[in-house]
CSV table of C-alpha atoms and ligand atoms in Angstrom, one decimal:
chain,number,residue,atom,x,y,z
V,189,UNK,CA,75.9,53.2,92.3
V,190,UNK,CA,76.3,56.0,95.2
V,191,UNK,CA,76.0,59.1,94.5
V,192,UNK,CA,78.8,61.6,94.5
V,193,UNK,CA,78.7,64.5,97.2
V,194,UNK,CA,78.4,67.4,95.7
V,195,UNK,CA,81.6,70.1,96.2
V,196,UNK,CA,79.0,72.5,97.9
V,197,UNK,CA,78.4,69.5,100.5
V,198,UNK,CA,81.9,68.6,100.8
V,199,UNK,CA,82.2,72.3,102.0
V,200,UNK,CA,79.8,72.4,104.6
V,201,UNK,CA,81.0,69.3,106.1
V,202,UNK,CA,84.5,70.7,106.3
V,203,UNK,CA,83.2,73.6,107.8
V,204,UNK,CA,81.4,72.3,110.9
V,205,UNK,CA,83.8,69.4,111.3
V,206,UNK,CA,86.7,72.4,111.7
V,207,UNK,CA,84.5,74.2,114.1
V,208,UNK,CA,83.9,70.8,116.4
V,209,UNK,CA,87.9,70.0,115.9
V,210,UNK,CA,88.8,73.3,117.0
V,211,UNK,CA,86.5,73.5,119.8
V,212,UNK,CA,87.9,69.9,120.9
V,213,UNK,CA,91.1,70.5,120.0
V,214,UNK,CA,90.9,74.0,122.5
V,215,UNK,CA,89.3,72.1,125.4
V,216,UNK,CA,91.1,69.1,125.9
V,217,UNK,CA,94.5,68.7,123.8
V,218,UNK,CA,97.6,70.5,125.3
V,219,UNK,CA,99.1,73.0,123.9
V,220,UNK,CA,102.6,71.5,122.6
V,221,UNK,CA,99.4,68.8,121.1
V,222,UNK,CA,97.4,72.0,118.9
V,223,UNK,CA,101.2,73.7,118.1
V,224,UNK,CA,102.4,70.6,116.4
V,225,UNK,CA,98.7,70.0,114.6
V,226,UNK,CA,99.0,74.0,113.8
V,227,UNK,CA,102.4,74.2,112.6
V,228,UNK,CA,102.7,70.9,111.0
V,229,UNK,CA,98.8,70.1,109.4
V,230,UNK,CA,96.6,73.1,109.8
V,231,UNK,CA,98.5,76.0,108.7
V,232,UNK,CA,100.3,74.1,105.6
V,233,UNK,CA,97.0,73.1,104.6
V,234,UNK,CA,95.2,76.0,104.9
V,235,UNK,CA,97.5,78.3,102.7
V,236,UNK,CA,98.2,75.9,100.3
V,237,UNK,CA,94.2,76.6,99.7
V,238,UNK,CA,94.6,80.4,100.0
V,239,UNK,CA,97.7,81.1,98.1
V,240,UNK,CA,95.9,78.6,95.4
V,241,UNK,CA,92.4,81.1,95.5
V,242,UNK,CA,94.7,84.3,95.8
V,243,UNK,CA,96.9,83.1,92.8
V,244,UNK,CA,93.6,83.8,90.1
V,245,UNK,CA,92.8,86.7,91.8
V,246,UNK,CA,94.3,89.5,90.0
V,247,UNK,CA,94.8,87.3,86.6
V,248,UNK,CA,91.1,86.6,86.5
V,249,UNK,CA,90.2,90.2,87.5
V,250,UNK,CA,91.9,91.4,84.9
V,251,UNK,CA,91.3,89.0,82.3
V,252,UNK,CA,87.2,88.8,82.8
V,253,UNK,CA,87.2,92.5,83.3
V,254,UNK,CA,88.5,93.4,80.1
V,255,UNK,CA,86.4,90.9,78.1
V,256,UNK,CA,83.5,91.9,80.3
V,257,UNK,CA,83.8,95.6,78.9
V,258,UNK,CA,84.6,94.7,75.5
V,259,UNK,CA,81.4,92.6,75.5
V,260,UNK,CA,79.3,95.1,76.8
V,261,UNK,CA,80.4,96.8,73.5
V,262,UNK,CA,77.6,99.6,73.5
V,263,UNK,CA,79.6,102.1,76.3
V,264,UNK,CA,76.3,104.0,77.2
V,265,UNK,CA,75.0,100.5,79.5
V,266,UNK,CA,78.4,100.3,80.6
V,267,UNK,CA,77.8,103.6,82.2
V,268,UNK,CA,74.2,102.8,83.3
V,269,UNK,CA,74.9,99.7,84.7
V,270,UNK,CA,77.9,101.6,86.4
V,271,UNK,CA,75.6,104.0,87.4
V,272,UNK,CA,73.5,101.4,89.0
V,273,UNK,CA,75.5,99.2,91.0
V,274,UNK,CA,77.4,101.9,92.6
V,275,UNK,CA,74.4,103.5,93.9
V,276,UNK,CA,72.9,100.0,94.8
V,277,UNK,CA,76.4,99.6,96.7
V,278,UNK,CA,76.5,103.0,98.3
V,279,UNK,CA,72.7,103.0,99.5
V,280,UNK,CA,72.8,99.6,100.7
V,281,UNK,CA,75.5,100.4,102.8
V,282,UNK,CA,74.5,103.4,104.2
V,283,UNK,CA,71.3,101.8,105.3
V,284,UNK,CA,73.4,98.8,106.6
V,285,UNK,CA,75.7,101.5,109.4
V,286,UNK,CA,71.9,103.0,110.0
V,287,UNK,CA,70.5,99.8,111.3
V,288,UNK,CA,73.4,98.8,113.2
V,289,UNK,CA,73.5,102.5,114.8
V,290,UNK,CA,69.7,101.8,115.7
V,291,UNK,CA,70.0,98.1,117.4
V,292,UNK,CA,73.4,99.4,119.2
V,293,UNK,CA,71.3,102.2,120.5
V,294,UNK,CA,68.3,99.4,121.8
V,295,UNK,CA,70.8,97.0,123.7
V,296,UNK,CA,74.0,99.6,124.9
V,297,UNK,CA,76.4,96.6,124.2
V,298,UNK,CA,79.2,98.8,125.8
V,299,UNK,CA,77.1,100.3,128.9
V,300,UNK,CA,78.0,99.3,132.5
V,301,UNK,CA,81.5,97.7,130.6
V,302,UNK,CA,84.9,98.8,132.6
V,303,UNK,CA,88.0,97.7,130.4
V,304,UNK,CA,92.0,98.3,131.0
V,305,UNK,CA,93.3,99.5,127.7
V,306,UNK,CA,95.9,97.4,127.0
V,307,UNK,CA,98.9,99.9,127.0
V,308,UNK,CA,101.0,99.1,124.3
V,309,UNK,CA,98.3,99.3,121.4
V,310,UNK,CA,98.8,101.9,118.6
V,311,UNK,CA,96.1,103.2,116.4
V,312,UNK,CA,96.7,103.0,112.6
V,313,UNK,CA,96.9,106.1,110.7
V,314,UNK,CA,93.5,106.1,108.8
V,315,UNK,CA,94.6,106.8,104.8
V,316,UNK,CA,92.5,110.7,103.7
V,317,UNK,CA,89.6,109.6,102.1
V,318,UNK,CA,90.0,112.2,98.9
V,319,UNK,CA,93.4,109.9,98.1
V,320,UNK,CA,91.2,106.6,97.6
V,321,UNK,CA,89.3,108.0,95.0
V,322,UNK,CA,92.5,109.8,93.3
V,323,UNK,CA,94.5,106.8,93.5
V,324,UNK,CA,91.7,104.9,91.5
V,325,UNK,CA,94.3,105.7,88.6
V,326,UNK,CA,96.7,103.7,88.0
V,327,UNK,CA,100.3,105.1,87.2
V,328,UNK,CA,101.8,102.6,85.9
V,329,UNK,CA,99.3,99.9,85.4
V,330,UNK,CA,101.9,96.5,85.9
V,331,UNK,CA,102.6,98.0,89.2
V,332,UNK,CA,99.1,97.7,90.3
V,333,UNK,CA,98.7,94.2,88.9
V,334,UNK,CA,102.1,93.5,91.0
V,335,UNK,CA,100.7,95.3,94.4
V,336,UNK,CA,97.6,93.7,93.7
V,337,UNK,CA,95.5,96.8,93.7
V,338,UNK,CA,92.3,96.0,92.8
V,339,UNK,CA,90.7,99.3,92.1
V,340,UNK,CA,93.7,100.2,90.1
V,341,UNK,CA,93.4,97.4,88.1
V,342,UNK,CA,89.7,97.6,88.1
V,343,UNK,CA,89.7,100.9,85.9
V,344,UNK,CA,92.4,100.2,83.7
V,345,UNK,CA,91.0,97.1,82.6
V,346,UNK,CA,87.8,98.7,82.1
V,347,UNK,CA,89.5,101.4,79.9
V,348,UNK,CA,91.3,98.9,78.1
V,349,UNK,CA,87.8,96.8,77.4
V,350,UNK,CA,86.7,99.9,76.2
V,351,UNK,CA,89.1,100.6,73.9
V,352,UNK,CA,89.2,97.3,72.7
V,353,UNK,CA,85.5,97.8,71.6
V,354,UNK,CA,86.5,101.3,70.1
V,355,UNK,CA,89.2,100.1,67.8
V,356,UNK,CA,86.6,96.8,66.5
V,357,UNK,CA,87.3,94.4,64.0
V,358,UNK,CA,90.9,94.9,63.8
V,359,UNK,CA,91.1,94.0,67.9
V,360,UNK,CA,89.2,91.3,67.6
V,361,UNK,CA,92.2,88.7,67.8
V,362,UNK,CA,93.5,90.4,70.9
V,363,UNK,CA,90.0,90.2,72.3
V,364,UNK,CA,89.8,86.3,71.5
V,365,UNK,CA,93.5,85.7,73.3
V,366,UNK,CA,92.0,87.5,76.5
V,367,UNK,CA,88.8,85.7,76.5
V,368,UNK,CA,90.6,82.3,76.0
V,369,UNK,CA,93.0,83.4,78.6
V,370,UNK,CA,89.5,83.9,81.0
V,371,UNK,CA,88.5,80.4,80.0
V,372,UNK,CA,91.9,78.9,81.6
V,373,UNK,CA,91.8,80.8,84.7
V,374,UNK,CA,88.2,79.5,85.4
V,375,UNK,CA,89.7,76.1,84.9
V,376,UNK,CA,92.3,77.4,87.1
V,377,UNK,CA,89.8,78.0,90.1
V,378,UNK,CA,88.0,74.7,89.5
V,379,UNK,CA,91.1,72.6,90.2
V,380,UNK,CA,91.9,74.6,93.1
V,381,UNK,CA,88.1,74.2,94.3
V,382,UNK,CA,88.7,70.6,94.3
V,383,UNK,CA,91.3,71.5,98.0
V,384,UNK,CA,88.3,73.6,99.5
V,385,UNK,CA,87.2,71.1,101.9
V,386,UNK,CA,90.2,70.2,103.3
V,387,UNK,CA,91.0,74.2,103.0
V,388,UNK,CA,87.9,75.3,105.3
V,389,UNK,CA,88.7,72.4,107.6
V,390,UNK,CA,92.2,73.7,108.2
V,391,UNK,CA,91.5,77.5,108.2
V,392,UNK,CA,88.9,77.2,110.4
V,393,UNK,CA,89.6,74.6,113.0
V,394,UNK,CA,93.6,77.2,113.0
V,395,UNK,CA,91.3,80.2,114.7
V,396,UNK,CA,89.2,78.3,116.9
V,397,UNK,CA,92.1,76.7,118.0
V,398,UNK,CA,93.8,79.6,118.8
V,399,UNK,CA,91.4,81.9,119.5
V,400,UNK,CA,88.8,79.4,122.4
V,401,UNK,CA,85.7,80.5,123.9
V,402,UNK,CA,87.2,82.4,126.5
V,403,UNK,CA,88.4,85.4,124.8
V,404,UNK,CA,84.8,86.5,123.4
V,405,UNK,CA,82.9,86.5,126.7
V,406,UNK,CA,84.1,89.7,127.9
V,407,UNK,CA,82.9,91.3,124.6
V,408,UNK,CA,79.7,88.4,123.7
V,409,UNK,CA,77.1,91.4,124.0
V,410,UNK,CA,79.5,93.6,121.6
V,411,UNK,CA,79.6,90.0,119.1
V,412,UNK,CA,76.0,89.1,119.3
V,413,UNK,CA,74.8,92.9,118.6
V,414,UNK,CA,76.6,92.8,115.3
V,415,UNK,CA,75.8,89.2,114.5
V,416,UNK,CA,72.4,90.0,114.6
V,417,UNK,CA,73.1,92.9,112.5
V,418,UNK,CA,74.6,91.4,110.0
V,419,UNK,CA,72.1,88.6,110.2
V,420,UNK,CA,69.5,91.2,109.5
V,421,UNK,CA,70.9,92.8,106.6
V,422,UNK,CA,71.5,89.3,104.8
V,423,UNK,CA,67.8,88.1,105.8
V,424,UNK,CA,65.6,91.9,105.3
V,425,UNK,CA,67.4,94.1,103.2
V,426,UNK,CA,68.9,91.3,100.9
V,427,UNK,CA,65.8,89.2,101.2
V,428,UNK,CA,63.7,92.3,100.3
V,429,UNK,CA,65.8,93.8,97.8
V,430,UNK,CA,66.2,90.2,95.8
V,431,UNK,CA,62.2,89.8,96.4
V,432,UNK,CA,61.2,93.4,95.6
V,433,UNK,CA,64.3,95.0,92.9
V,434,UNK,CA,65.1,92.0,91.4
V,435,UNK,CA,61.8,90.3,91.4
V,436,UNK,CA,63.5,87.2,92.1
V,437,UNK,CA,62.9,84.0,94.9
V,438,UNK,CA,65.7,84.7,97.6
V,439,UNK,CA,65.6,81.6,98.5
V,440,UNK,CA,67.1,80.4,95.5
V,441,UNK,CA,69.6,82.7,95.6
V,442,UNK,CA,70.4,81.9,99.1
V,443,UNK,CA,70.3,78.1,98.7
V,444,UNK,CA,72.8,78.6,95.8
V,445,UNK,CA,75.3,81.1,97.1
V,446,UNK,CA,76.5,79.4,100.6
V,447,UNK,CA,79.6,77.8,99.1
V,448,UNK,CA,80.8,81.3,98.5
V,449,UNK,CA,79.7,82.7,101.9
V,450,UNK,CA,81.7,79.3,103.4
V,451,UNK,CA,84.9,80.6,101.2
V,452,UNK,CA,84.5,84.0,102.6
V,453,UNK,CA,83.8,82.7,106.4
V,454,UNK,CA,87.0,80.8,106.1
V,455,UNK,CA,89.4,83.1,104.5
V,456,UNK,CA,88.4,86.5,106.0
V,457,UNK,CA,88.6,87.9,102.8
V,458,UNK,CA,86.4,89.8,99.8
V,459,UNK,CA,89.8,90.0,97.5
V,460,UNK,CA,90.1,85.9,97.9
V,461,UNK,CA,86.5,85.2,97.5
V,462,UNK,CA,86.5,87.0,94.3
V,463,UNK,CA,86.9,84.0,91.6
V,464,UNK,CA,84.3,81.1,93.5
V,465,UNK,CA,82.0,84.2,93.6
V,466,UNK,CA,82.3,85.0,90.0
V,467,UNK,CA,81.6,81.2,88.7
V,468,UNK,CA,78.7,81.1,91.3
V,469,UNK,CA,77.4,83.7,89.5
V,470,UNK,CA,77.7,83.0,86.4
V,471,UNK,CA,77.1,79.4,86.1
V,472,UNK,CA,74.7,79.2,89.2
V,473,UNK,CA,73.1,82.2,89.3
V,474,UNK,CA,72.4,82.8,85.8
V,475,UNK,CA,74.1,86.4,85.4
V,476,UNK,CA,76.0,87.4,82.4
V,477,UNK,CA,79.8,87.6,82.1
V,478,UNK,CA,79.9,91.2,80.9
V,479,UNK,CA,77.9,92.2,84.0
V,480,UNK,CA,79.4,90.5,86.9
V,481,UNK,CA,83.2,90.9,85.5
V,482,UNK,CA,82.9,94.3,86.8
V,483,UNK,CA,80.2,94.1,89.5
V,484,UNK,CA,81.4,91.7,91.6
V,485,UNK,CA,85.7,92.8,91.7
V,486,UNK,CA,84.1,95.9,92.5
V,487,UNK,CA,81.6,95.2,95.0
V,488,UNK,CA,84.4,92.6,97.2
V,489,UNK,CA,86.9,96.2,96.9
V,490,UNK,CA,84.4,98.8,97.4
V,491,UNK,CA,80.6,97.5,98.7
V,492,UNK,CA,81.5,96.0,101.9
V,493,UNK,CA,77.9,96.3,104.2
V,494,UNK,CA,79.3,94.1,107.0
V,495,UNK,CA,82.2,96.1,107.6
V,496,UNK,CA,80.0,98.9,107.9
V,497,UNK,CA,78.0,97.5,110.1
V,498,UNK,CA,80.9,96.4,112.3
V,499,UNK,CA,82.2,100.1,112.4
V,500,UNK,CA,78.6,101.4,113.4
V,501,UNK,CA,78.6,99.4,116.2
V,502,UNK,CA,82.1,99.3,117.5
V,503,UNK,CA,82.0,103.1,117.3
V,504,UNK,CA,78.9,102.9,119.8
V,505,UNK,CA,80.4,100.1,121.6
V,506,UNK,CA,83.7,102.2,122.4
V,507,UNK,CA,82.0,105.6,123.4
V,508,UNK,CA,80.0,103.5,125.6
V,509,UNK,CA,83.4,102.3,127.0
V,510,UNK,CA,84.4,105.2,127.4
V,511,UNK,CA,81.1,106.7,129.0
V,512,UNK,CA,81.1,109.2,125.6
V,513,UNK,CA,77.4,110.3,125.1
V,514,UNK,CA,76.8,110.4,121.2
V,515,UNK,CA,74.5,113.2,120.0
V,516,UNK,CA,72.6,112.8,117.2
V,517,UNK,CA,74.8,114.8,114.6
V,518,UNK,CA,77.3,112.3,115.9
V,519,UNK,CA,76.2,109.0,114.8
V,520,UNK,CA,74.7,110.8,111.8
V,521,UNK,CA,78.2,111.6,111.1
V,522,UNK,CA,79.3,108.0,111.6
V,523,UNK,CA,76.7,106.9,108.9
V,524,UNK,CA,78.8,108.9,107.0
V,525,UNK,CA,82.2,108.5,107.7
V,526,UNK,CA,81.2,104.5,108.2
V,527,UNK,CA,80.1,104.3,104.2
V,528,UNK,CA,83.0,106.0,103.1
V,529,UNK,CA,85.5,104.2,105.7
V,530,UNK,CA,83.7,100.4,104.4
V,531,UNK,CA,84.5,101.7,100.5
V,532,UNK,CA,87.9,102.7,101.8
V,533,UNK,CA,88.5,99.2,102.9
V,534,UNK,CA,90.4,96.6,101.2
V,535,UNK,CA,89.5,93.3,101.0
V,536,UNK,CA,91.7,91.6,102.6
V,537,UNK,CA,91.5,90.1,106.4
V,538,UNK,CA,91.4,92.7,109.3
V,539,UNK,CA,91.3,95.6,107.0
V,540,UNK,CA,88.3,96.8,108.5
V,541,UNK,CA,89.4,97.4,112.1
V,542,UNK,CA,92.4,99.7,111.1
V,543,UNK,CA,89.4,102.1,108.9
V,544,UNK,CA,87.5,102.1,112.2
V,545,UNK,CA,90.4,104.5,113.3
V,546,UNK,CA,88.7,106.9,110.5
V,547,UNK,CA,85.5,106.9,112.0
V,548,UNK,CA,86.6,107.4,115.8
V,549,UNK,CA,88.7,110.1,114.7
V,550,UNK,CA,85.7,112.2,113.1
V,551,UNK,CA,83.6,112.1,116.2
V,552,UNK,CA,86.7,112.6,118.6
V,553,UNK,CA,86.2,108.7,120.6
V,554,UNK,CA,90.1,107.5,121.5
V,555,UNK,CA,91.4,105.3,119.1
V,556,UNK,CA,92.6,103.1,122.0
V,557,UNK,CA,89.5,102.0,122.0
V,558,UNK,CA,90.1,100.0,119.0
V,559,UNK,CA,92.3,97.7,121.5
V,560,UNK,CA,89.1,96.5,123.1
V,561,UNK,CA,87.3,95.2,119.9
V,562,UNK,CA,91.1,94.2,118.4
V,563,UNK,CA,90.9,90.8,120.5
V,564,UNK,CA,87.8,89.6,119.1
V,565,UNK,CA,88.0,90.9,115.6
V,566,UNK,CA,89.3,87.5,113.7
V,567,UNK,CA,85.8,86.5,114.6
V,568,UNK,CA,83.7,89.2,113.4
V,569,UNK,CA,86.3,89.6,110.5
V,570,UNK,CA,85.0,86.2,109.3
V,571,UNK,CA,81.4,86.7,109.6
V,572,UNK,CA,81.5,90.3,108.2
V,573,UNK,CA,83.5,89.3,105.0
V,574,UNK,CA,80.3,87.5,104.5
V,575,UNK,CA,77.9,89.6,104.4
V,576,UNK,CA,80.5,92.0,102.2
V,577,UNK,CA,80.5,89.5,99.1
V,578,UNK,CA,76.8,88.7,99.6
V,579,UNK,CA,76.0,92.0,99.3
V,580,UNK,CA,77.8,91.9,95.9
V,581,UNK,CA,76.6,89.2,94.4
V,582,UNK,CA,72.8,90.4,95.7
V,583,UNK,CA,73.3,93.8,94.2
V,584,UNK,CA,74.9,91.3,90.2
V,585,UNK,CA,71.6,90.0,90.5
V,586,UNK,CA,69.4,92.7,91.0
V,587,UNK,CA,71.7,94.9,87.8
V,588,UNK,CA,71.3,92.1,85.7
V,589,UNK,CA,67.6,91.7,85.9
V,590,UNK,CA,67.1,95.3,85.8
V,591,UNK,CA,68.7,94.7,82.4
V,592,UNK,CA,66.8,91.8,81.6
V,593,UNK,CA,70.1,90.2,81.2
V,594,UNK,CA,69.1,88.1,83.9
V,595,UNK,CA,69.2,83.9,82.8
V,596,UNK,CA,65.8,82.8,84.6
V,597,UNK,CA,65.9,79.7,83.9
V,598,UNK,CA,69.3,78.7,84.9
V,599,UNK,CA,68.7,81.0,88.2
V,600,UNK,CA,65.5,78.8,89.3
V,601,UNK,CA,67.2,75.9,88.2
R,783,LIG,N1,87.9,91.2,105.8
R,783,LIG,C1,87.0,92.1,105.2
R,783,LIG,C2,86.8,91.7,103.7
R,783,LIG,O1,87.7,91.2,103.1
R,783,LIG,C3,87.4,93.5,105.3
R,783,LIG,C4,87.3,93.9,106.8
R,783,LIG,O2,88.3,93.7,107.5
R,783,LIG,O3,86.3,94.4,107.2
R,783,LIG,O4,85.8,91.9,103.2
């Protein structure tokens, strides 16, 4: 009897057959060819598999949050643990905008570069940061759910976890609806799995298709300086913090989690990647429900490393443009502004490049600059999306075994 390929296979395949496609497609098929396979294949396809991931999104968020809370029960660890990821999130992106300011420093990717502003750009006004943390509250809580807002929704469902624990016994049938209402949405996501493959294949082939070769040579030394970046963070710090604070085997962890970093490659998006990331690490990666119901919404709206990473360097990139010298209290104010610009960012695709605006402003670089990198962005929106949701699910693990809540067995599995 054969064998059946495994979804995570399935996946992969899709992927690099919609990378060949496109890059065929782009070379040799005209152009009224790639608008009819766009319009008419690629594009239907392709939402039908993000509107189906999107659809769980804030459902599941809510749902899993709240019975993540409630099971926590004891409100102290849900403050440690609180306590924990957010400065796991915070540092590890930090030292994520510090790297990339020290390898964008080593190769200059903007020096000796002479670019036209394209005229009729216009910067995005970057949001004050005070008002992301204010606006973490919810005024009327449907409203968020509605709009979508994940950090909204994030702390009311927390709250109302909580208070679900506070009232006890008497709660307990409400808590049983919500958890049985978690159960169908996982369901939900499996059945919508089952169109990944031909979801990746779409989505992917769609930007290579429109996007070529051509446009990124110009800017291949500004791509390839934040590749590696990002390469480095997944591979060092990720590696070493798996190895070293959650006394785990990356490899495992790496060999596990690629179906979620293909989801993220192909959608652009933390928010979208949210429900494949949550059953990988719950059935996959052996971490418990009431830990990565909060860590990991949080992480894909707050922790985003490669974003940071992307801002550290384009900021470089663009003063280098510009022929803009950057002191050292100027890139140290970068690290900065980049940490708080990447939490400020929602997960969603291209967010990223209108927060760099936030970070040019505070160290006085034009924000026309952003034009320049705006071509090539889809790109490095992809790649940096994954590195955002690894660095989530890396920072659930390390929590979780910190609270020896960690499932060993099923993680080496
Ligand atoms: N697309 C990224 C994400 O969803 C955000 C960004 O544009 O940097 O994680």
């Amino acid at each position: 009897m054969k064998k059946k390929m495994s979804l995570a296979n399935k996946v992969l395949i899709a992927l690099i057959t919609g990378i060949v496609f496109g890059l065929i497609s782009n070379a040799f098929f005209s152009v009224s060819l790639n608008d009819f396979f766009v319009k008419w294949i690629l594009t239907p396809v392709g939402n039908v598999f993000l509107r189906g991931i999107k659809m769980v999104v804030v459902p599941l968020v809510l749902f899993s949050l709240i019975s993540g809370a409630a099971s926590i029960g004891d409100i102290k660890k849900l403050g440690r643990v609180g306590g924990k990821i957010i400065s796991y999130y915070v540092l590890t992106t930090a030292l994520a905008v510090t790297i990339a300011l020290i390898f964008a420093n080593i190769v200059n990717p903007g020096l000796g570069l002479n670019m036209a502003l394209p005229t009729e750009y216009k910067a995005a006004e970057a949001p004050f940061i005070m008002d992301v943390f204010v606006n973490m509250i919810p005024t009327n809580p449907i409203e968020s759910l509605v709009k979508g807002e994940m950090l909204q929704i994030i702390v009311f469902a927390i709250l109302f976890g909580v208070s679900i624990t506070l009232i006890g016994e008497r709660a307990k049938p409400l808590l049983n609806v919500i958890n049985q209402a978690n159960d169908a949405m996982i369901k939900i996501i499996g059945i919508v799995m089952l169109t990944a493959p031909y979801g990746v294949f779409a989505l992917i082939s769609k930007v290579i298709i429109a996007q070529g070769i051509d446009v990124l040579l110009p800017l291949l030394k500004y791509i390839f300086a934040i590749l590696f970046v990002l390469l480095l963070q997944v591979l060092l710090v990720y590696g070493a913090a798996l190895k070293i604070l959650g006394k785990v085997n990356p490899l495992k962890f790496f060999k596990k989690f690629w179906t979620v970093m293909v989801v993220a490659f192909s959608t652009s998006s933390s928010n979208a990647t949210i429900p494949v990331n949550l059953d990988t690490c719950q059935k996959r990666l052996g971490v418990p429900e009431s830990i990565s119901s909060f860590t990991i919404p949080l992480g894909a709206t707050v922790n985003m490393d490669g974003t940071a990473i992307m801002q550290g360097v384009a900021a470089v990139f663009i003063a280098q443009v510009f022929g803009i010298d950057l002191s050292i209290q100027q890139q140290l104010i970068i690290i900065l502004t980049a940490t708080l610009a990447s939490i400020g960012t929602a997960g969603v695709p291209g967010a990223g490049i209108v927060m760099l605006a936030m970070v040019l402003q505070q160290i006085g670089i034009p924000l026309e600059g952003i034009a320049i990198v705006l071509s090539v962005d889809r790109i490095v929106d992809m790649c940096r999306t994954v590195v955002n949701i690894t660095g989530d699910a890396v920072g659930t693990v390390i929590v979780s075994n910190s609270e020896k809540e960690l499932n060993l067995e099923v993680y080496n599995a």
